[in-house]
mmCIF file of N, CA, C and O in Angstrom:
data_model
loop_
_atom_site.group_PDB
_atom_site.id
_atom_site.type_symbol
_atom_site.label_atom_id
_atom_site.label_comp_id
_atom_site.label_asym_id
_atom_site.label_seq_id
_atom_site.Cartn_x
_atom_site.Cartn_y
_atom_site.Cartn_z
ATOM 1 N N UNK S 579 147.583 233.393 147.727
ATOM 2 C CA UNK S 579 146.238 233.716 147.323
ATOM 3 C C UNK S 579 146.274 234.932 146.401
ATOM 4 O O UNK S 579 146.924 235.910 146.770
ATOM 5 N N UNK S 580 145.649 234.955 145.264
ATOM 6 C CA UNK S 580 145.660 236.225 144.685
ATOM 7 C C UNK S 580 144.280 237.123 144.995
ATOM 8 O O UNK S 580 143.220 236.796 145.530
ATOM 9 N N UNK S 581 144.671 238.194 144.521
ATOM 10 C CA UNK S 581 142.918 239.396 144.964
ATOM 11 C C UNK S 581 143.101 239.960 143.524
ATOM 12 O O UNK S 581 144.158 240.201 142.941
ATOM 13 N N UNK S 582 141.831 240.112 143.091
ATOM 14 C CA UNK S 582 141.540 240.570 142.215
ATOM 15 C C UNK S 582 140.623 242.161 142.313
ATOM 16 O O UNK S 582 139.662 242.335 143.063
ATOM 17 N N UNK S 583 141.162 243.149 141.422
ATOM 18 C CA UNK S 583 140.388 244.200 141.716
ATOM 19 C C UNK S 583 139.463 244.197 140.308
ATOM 20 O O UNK S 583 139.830 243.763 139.216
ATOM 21 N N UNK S 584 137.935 244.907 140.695
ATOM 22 C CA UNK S 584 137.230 244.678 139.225
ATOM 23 C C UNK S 584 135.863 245.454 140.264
ATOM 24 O O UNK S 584 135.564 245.774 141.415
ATOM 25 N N UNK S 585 135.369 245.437 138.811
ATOM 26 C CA UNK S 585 133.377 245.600 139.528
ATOM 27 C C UNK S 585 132.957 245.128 138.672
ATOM 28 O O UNK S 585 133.365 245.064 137.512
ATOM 29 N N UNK S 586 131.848 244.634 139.276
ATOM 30 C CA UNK S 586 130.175 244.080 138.523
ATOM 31 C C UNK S 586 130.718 244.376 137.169
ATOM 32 O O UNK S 586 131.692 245.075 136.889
ATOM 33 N N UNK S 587 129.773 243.603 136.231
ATOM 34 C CA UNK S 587 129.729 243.826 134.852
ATOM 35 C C UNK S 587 130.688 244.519 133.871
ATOM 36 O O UNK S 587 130.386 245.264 132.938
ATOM 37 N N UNK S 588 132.129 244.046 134.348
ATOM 38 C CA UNK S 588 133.364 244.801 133.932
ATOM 39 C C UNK S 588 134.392 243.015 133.709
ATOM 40 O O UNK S 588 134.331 241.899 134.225
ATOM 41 N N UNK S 589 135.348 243.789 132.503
ATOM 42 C CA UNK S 589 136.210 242.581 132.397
ATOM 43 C C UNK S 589 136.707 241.749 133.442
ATOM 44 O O UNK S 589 137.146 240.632 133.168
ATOM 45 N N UNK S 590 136.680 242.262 134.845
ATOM 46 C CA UNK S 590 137.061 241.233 136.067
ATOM 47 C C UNK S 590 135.697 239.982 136.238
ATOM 48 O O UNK S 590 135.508 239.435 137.324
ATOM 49 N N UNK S 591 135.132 239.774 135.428
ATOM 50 C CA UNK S 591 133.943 238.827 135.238
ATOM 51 C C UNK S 591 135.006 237.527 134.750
ATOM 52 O O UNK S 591 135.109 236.632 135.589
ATOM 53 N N UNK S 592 135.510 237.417 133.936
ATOM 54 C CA UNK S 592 136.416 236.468 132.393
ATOM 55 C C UNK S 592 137.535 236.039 133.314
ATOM 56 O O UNK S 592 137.878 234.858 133.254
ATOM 57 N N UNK S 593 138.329 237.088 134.408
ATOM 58 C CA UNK S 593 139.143 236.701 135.564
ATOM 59 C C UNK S 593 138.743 235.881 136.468
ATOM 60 O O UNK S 593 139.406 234.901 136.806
ATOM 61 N N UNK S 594 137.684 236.171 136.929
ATOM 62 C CA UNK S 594 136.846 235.466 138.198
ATOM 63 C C UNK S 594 137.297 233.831 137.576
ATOM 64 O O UNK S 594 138.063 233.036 138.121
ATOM 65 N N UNK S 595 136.573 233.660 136.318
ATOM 66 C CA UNK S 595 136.323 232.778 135.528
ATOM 67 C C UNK S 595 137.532 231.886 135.110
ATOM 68 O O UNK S 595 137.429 230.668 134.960
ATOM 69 N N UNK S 596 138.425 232.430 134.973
ATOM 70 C CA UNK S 596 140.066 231.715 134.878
ATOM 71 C C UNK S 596 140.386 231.414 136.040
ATOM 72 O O UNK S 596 140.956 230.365 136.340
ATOM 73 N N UNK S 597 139.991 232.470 136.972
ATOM 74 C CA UNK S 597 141.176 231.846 138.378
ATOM 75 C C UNK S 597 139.950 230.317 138.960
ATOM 76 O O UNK S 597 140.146 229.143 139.272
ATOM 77 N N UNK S 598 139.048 230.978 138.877
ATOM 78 C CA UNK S 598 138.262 228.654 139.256
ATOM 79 C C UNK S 598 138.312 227.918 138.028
ATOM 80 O O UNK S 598 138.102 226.716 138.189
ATOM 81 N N UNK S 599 138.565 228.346 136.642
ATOM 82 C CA UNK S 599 139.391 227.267 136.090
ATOM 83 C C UNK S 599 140.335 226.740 136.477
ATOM 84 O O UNK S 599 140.725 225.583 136.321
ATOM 85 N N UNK S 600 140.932 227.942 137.239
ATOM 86 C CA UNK S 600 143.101 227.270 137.286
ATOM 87 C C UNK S 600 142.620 226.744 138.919
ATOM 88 O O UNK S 600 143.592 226.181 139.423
ATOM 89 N N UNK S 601 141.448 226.761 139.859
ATOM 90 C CA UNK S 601 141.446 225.959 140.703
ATOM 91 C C UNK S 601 142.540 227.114 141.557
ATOM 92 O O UNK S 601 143.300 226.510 142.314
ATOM 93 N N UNK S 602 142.696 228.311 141.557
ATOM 94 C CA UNK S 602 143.303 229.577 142.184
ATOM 95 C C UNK S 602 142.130 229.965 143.589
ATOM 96 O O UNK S 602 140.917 230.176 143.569
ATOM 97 N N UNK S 603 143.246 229.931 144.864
ATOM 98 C CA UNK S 603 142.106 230.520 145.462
ATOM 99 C C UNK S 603 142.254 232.173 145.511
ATOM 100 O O UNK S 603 143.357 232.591 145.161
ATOM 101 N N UNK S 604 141.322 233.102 145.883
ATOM 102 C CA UNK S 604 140.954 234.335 145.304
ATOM 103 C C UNK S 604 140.460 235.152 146.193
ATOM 104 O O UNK S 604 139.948 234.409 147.031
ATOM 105 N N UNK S 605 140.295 236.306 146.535
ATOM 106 C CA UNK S 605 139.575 237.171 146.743
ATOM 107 C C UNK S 605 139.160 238.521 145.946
ATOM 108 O O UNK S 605 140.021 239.215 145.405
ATOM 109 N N UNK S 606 138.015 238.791 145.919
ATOM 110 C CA UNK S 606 137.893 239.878 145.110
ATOM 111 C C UNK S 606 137.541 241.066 145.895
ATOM 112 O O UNK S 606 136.989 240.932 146.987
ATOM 113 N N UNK S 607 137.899 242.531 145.283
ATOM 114 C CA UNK S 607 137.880 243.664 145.991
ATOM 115 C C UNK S 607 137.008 244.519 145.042
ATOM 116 O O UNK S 607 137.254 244.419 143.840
ATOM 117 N N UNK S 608 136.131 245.254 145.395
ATOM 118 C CA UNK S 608 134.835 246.022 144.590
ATOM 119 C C UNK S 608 136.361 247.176 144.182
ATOM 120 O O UNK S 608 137.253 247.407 144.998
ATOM 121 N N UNK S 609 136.327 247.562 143.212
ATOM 122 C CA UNK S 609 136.912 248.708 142.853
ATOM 123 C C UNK S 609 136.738 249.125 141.352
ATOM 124 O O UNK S 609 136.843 248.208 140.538
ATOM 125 N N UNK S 610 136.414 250.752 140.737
ATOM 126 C CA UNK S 610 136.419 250.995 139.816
ATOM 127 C C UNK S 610 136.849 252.414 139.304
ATOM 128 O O UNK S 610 136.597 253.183 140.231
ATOM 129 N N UNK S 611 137.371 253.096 138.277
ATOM 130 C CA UNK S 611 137.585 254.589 138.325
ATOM 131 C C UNK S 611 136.108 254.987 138.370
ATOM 132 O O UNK S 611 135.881 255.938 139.119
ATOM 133 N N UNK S 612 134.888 254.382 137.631
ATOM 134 C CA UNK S 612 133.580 255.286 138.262
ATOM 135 C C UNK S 612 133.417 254.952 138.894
ATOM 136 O O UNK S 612 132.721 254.034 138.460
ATOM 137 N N UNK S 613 133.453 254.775 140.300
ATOM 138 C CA UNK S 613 133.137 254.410 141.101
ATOM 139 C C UNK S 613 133.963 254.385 142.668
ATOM 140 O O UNK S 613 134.446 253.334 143.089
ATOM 141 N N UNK S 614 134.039 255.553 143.371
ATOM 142 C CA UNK S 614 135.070 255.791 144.285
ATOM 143 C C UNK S 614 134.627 255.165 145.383
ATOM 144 O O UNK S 614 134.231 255.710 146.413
ATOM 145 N N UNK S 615 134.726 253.476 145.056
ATOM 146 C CA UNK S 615 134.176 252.570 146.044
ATOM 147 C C UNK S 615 134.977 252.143 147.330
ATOM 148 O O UNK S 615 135.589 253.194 147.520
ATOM 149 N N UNK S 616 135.300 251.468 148.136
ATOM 150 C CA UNK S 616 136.367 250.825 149.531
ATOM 151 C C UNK S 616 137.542 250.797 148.930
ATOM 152 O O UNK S 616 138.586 251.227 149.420
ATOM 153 N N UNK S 617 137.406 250.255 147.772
ATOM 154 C CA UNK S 617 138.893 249.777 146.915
ATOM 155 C C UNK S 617 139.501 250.256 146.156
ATOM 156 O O UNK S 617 140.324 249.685 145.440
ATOM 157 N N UNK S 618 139.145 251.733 146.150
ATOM 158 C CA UNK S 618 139.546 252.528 144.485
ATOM 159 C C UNK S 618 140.997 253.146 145.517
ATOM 160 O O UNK S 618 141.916 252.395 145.187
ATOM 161 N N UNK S 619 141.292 253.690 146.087
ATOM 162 C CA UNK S 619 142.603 254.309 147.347
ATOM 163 C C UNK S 619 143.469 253.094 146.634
ATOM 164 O O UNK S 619 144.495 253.410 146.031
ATOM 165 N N UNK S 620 143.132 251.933 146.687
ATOM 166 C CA UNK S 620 144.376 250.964 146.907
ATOM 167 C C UNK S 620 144.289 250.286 145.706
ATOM 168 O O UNK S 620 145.042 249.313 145.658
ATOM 169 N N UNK S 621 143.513 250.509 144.567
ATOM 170 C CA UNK S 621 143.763 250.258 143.425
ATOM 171 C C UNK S 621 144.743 251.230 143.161
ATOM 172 O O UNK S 621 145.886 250.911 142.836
ATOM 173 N N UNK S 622 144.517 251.939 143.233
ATOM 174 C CA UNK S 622 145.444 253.363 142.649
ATOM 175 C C UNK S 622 146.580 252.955 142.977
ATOM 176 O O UNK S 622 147.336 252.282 142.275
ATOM 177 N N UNK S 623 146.751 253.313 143.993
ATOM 178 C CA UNK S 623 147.826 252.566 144.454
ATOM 179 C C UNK S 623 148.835 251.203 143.611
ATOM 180 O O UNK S 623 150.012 251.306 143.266
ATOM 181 N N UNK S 624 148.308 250.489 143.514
ATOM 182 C CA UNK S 624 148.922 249.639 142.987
ATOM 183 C C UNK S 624 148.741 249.699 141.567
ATOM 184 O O UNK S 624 149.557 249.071 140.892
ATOM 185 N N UNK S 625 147.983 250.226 141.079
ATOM 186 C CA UNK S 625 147.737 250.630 139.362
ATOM 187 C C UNK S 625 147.437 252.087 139.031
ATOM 188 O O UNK S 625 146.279 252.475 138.880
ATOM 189 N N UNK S 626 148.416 252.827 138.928
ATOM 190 C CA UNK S 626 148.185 254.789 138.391
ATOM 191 C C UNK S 626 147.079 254.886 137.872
ATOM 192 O O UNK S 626 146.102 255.517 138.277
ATOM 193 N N UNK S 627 147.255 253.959 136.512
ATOM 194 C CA UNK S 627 146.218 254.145 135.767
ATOM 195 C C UNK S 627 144.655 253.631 135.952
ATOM 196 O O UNK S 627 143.806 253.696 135.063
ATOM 197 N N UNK S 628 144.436 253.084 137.344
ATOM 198 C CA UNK S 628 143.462 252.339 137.822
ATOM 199 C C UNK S 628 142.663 251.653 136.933
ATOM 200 O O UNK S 628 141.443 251.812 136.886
ATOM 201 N N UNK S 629 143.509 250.622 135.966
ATOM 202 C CA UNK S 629 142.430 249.832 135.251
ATOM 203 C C UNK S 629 142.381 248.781 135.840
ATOM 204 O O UNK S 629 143.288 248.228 136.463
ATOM 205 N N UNK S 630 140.311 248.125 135.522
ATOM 206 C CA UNK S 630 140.335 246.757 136.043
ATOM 207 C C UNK S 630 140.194 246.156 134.702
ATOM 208 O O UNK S 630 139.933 246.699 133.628
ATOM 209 N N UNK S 631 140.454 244.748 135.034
ATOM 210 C CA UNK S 631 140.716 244.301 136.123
ATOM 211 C C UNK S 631 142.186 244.250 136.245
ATOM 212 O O UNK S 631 142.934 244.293 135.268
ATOM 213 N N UNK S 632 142.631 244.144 137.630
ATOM 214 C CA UNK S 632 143.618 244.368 138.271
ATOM 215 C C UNK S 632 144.180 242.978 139.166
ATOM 216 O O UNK S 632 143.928 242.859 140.365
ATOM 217 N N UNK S 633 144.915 242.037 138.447
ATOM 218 C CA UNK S 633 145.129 241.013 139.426
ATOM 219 C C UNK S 633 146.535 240.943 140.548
ATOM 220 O O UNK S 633 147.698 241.172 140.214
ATOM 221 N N UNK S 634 146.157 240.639 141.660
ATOM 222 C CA UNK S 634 147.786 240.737 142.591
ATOM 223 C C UNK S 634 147.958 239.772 142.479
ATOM 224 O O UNK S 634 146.916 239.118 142.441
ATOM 225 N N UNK S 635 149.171 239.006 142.354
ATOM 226 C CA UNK S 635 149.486 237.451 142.745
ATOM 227 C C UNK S 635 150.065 237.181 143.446
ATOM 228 O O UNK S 635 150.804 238.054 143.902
ATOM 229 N N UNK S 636 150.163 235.338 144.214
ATOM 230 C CA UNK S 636 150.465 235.704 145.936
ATOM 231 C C UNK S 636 151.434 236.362 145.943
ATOM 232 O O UNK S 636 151.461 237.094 146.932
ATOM 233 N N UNK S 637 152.800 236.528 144.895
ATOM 234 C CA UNK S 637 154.206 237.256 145.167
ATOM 235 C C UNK S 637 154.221 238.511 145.658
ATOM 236 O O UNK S 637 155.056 239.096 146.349
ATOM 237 N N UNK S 638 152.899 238.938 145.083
ATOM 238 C CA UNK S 638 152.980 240.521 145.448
ATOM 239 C C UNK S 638 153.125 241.229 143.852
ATOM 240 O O UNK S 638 153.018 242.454 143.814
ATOM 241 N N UNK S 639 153.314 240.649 142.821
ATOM 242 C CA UNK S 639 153.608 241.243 141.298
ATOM 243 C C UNK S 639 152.101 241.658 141.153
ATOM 244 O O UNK S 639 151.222 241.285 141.929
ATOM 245 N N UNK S 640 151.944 242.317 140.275
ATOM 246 C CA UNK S 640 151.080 243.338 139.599
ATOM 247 C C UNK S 640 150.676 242.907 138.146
ATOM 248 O O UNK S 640 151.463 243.086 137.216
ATOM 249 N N UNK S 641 149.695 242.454 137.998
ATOM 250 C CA UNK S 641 149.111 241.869 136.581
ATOM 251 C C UNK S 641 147.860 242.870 135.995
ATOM 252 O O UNK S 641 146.855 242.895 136.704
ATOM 253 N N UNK S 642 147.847 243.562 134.956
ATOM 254 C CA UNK S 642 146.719 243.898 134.220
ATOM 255 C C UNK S 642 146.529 243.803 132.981
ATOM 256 O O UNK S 642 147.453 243.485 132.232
ATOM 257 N N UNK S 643 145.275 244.067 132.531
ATOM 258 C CA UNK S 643 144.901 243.703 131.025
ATOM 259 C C UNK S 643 144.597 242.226 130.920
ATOM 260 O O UNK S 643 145.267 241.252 131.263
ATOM 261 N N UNK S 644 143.530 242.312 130.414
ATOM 262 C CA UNK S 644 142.637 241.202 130.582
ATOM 263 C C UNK S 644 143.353 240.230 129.866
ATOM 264 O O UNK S 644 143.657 239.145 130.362
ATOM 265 N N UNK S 645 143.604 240.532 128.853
ATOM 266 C CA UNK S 645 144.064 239.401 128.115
ATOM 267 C C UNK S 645 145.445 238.725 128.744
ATOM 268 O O UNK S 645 145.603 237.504 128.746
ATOM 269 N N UNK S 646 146.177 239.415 129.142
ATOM 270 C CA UNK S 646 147.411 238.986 129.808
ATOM 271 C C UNK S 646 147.322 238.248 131.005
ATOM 272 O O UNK S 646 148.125 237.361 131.292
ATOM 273 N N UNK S 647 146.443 238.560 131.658
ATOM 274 C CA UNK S 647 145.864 238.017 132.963
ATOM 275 C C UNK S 647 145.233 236.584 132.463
ATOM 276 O O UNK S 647 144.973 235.726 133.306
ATOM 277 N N UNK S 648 145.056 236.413 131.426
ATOM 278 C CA UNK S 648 143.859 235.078 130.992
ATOM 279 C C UNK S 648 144.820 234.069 130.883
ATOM 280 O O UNK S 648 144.935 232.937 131.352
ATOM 281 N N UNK S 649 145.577 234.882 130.031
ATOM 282 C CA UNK S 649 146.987 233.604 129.334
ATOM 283 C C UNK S 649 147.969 233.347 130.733
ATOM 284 O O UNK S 649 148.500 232.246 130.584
ATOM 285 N N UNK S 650 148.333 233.877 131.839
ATOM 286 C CA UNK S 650 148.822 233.739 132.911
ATOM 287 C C UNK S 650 148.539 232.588 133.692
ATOM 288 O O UNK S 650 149.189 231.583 133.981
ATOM 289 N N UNK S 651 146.611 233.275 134.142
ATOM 290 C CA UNK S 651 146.179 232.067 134.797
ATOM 291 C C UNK S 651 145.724 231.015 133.944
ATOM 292 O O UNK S 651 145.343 230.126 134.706
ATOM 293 N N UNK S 652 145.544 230.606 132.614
ATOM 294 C CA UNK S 652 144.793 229.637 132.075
ATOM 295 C C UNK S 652 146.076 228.592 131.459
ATOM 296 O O UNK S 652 145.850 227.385 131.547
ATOM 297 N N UNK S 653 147.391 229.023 130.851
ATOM 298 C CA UNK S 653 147.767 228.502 130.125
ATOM 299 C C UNK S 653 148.628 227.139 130.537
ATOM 300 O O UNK S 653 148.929 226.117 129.919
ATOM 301 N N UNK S 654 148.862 227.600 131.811
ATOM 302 C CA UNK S 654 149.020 226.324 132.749
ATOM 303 C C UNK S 654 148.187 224.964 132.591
ATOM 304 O O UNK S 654 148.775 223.892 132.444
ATOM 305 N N UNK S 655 146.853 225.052 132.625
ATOM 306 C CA UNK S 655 145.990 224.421 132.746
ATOM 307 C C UNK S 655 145.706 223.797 131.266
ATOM 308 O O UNK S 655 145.594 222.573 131.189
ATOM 309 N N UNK S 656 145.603 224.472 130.266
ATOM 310 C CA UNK S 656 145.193 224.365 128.435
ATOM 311 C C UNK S 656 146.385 223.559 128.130
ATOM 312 O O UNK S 656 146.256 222.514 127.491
ATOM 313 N N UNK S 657 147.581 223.978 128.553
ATOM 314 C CA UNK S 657 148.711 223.386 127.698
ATOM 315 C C UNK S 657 149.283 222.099 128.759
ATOM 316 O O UNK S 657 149.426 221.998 129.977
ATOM 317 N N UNK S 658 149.546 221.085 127.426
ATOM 318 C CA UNK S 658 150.737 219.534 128.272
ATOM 319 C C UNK S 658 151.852 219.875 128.818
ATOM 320 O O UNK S 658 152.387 220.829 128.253
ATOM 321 N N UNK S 659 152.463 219.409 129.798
ATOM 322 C CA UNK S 659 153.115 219.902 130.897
ATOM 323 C C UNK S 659 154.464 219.306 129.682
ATOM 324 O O UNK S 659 155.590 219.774 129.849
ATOM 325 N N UNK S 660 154.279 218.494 128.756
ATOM 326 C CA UNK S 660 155.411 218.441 127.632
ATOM 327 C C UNK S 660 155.551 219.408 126.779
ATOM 328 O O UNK S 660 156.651 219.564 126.250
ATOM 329 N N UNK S 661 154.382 220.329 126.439
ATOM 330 C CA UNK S 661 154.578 221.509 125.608
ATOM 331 C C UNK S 661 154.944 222.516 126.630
ATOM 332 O O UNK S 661 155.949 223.203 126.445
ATOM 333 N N UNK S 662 154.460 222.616 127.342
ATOM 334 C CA UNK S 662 154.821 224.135 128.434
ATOM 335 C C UNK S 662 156.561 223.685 128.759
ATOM 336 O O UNK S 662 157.383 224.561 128.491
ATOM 337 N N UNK S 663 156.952 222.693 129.177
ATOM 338 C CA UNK S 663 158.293 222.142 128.720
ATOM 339 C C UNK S 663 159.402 222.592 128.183
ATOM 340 O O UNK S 663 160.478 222.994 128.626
ATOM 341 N N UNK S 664 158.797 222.406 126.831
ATOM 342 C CA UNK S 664 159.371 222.257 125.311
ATOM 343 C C UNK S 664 159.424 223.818 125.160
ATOM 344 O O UNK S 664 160.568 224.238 124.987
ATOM 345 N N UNK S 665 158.703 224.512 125.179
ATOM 346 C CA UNK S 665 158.625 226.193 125.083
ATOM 347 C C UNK S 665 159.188 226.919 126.314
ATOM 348 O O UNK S 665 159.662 228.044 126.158
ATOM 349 N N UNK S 666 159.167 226.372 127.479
ATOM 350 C CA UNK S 666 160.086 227.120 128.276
ATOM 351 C C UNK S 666 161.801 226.550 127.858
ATOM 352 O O UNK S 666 162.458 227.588 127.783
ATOM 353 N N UNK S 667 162.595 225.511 127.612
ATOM 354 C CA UNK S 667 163.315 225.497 127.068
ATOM 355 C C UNK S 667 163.536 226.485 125.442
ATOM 356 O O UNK S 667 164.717 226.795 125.285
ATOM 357 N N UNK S 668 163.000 226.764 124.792
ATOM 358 C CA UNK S 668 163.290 227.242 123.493
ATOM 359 C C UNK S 668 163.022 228.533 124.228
ATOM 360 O O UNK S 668 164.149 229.017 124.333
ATOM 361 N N UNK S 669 162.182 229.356 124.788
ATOM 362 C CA UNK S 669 162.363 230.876 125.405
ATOM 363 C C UNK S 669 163.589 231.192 126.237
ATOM 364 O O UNK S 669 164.257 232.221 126.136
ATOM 365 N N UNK S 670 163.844 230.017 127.213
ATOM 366 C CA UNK S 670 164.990 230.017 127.802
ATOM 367 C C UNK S 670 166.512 230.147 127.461
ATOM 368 O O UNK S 670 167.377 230.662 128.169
ATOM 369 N N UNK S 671 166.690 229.437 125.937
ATOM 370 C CA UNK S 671 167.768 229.494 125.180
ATOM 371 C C UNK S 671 167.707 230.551 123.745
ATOM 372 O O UNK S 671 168.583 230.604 122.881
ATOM 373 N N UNK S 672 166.717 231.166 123.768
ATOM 374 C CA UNK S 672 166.560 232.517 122.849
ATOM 375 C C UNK S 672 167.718 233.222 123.194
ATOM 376 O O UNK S 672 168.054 233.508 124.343
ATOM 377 N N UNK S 673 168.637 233.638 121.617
ATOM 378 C CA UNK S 673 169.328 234.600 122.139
ATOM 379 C C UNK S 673 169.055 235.828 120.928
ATOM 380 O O UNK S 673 169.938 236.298 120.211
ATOM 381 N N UNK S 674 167.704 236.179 120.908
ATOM 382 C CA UNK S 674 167.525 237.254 120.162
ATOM 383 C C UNK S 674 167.594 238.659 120.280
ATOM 384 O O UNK S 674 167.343 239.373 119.309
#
């Protein structure tokens, strides 16, 4: 399950929004730097710089920045399981 850290009317809105695209189940945690809400201790924690949104994934890895977080959870879903394929072979055999 992943948890997502974010507040109201903040880029963890566009996350929410990818992870029930990708059909991800989720929990979300109120947390913000304005806002020294339940969840800001353990944002920190897991992000110095306490930006949201802040995604955990079930592994336990550490995802931020919105945009990185989008292409993570979405690209699975957007791309043919022959192109996602085809590009993990050619990244895989990069020897740059």
């Amino acid at each position: 399950m992943y948890t997502l850290y974010g507040s109201a009317r903040s880029g963890a809105a566009a996350i929410e929004m990818a992870l029930s695209l990708a059909g991800a189940e989720y929990t979300t945690v109120e947390a913000s730097s304005w806002h020294k809400d339940s969840g800001f201790e353990t944002l920190k924690r897991l992000n110095p710089l306490v930006q949201i949104p802040t995604l955990i994934l079930p592994d336990g890895a550490v995802l931020t920045e919105s945009a990185a977080i989008m292409i993570y959870l979405v690209w699975p879903v957007l791309m043919p399981a022959s192109f996602q394929l085809t590009l993990t072979f050619v990244l895989s055999n990069y020897e740059g």
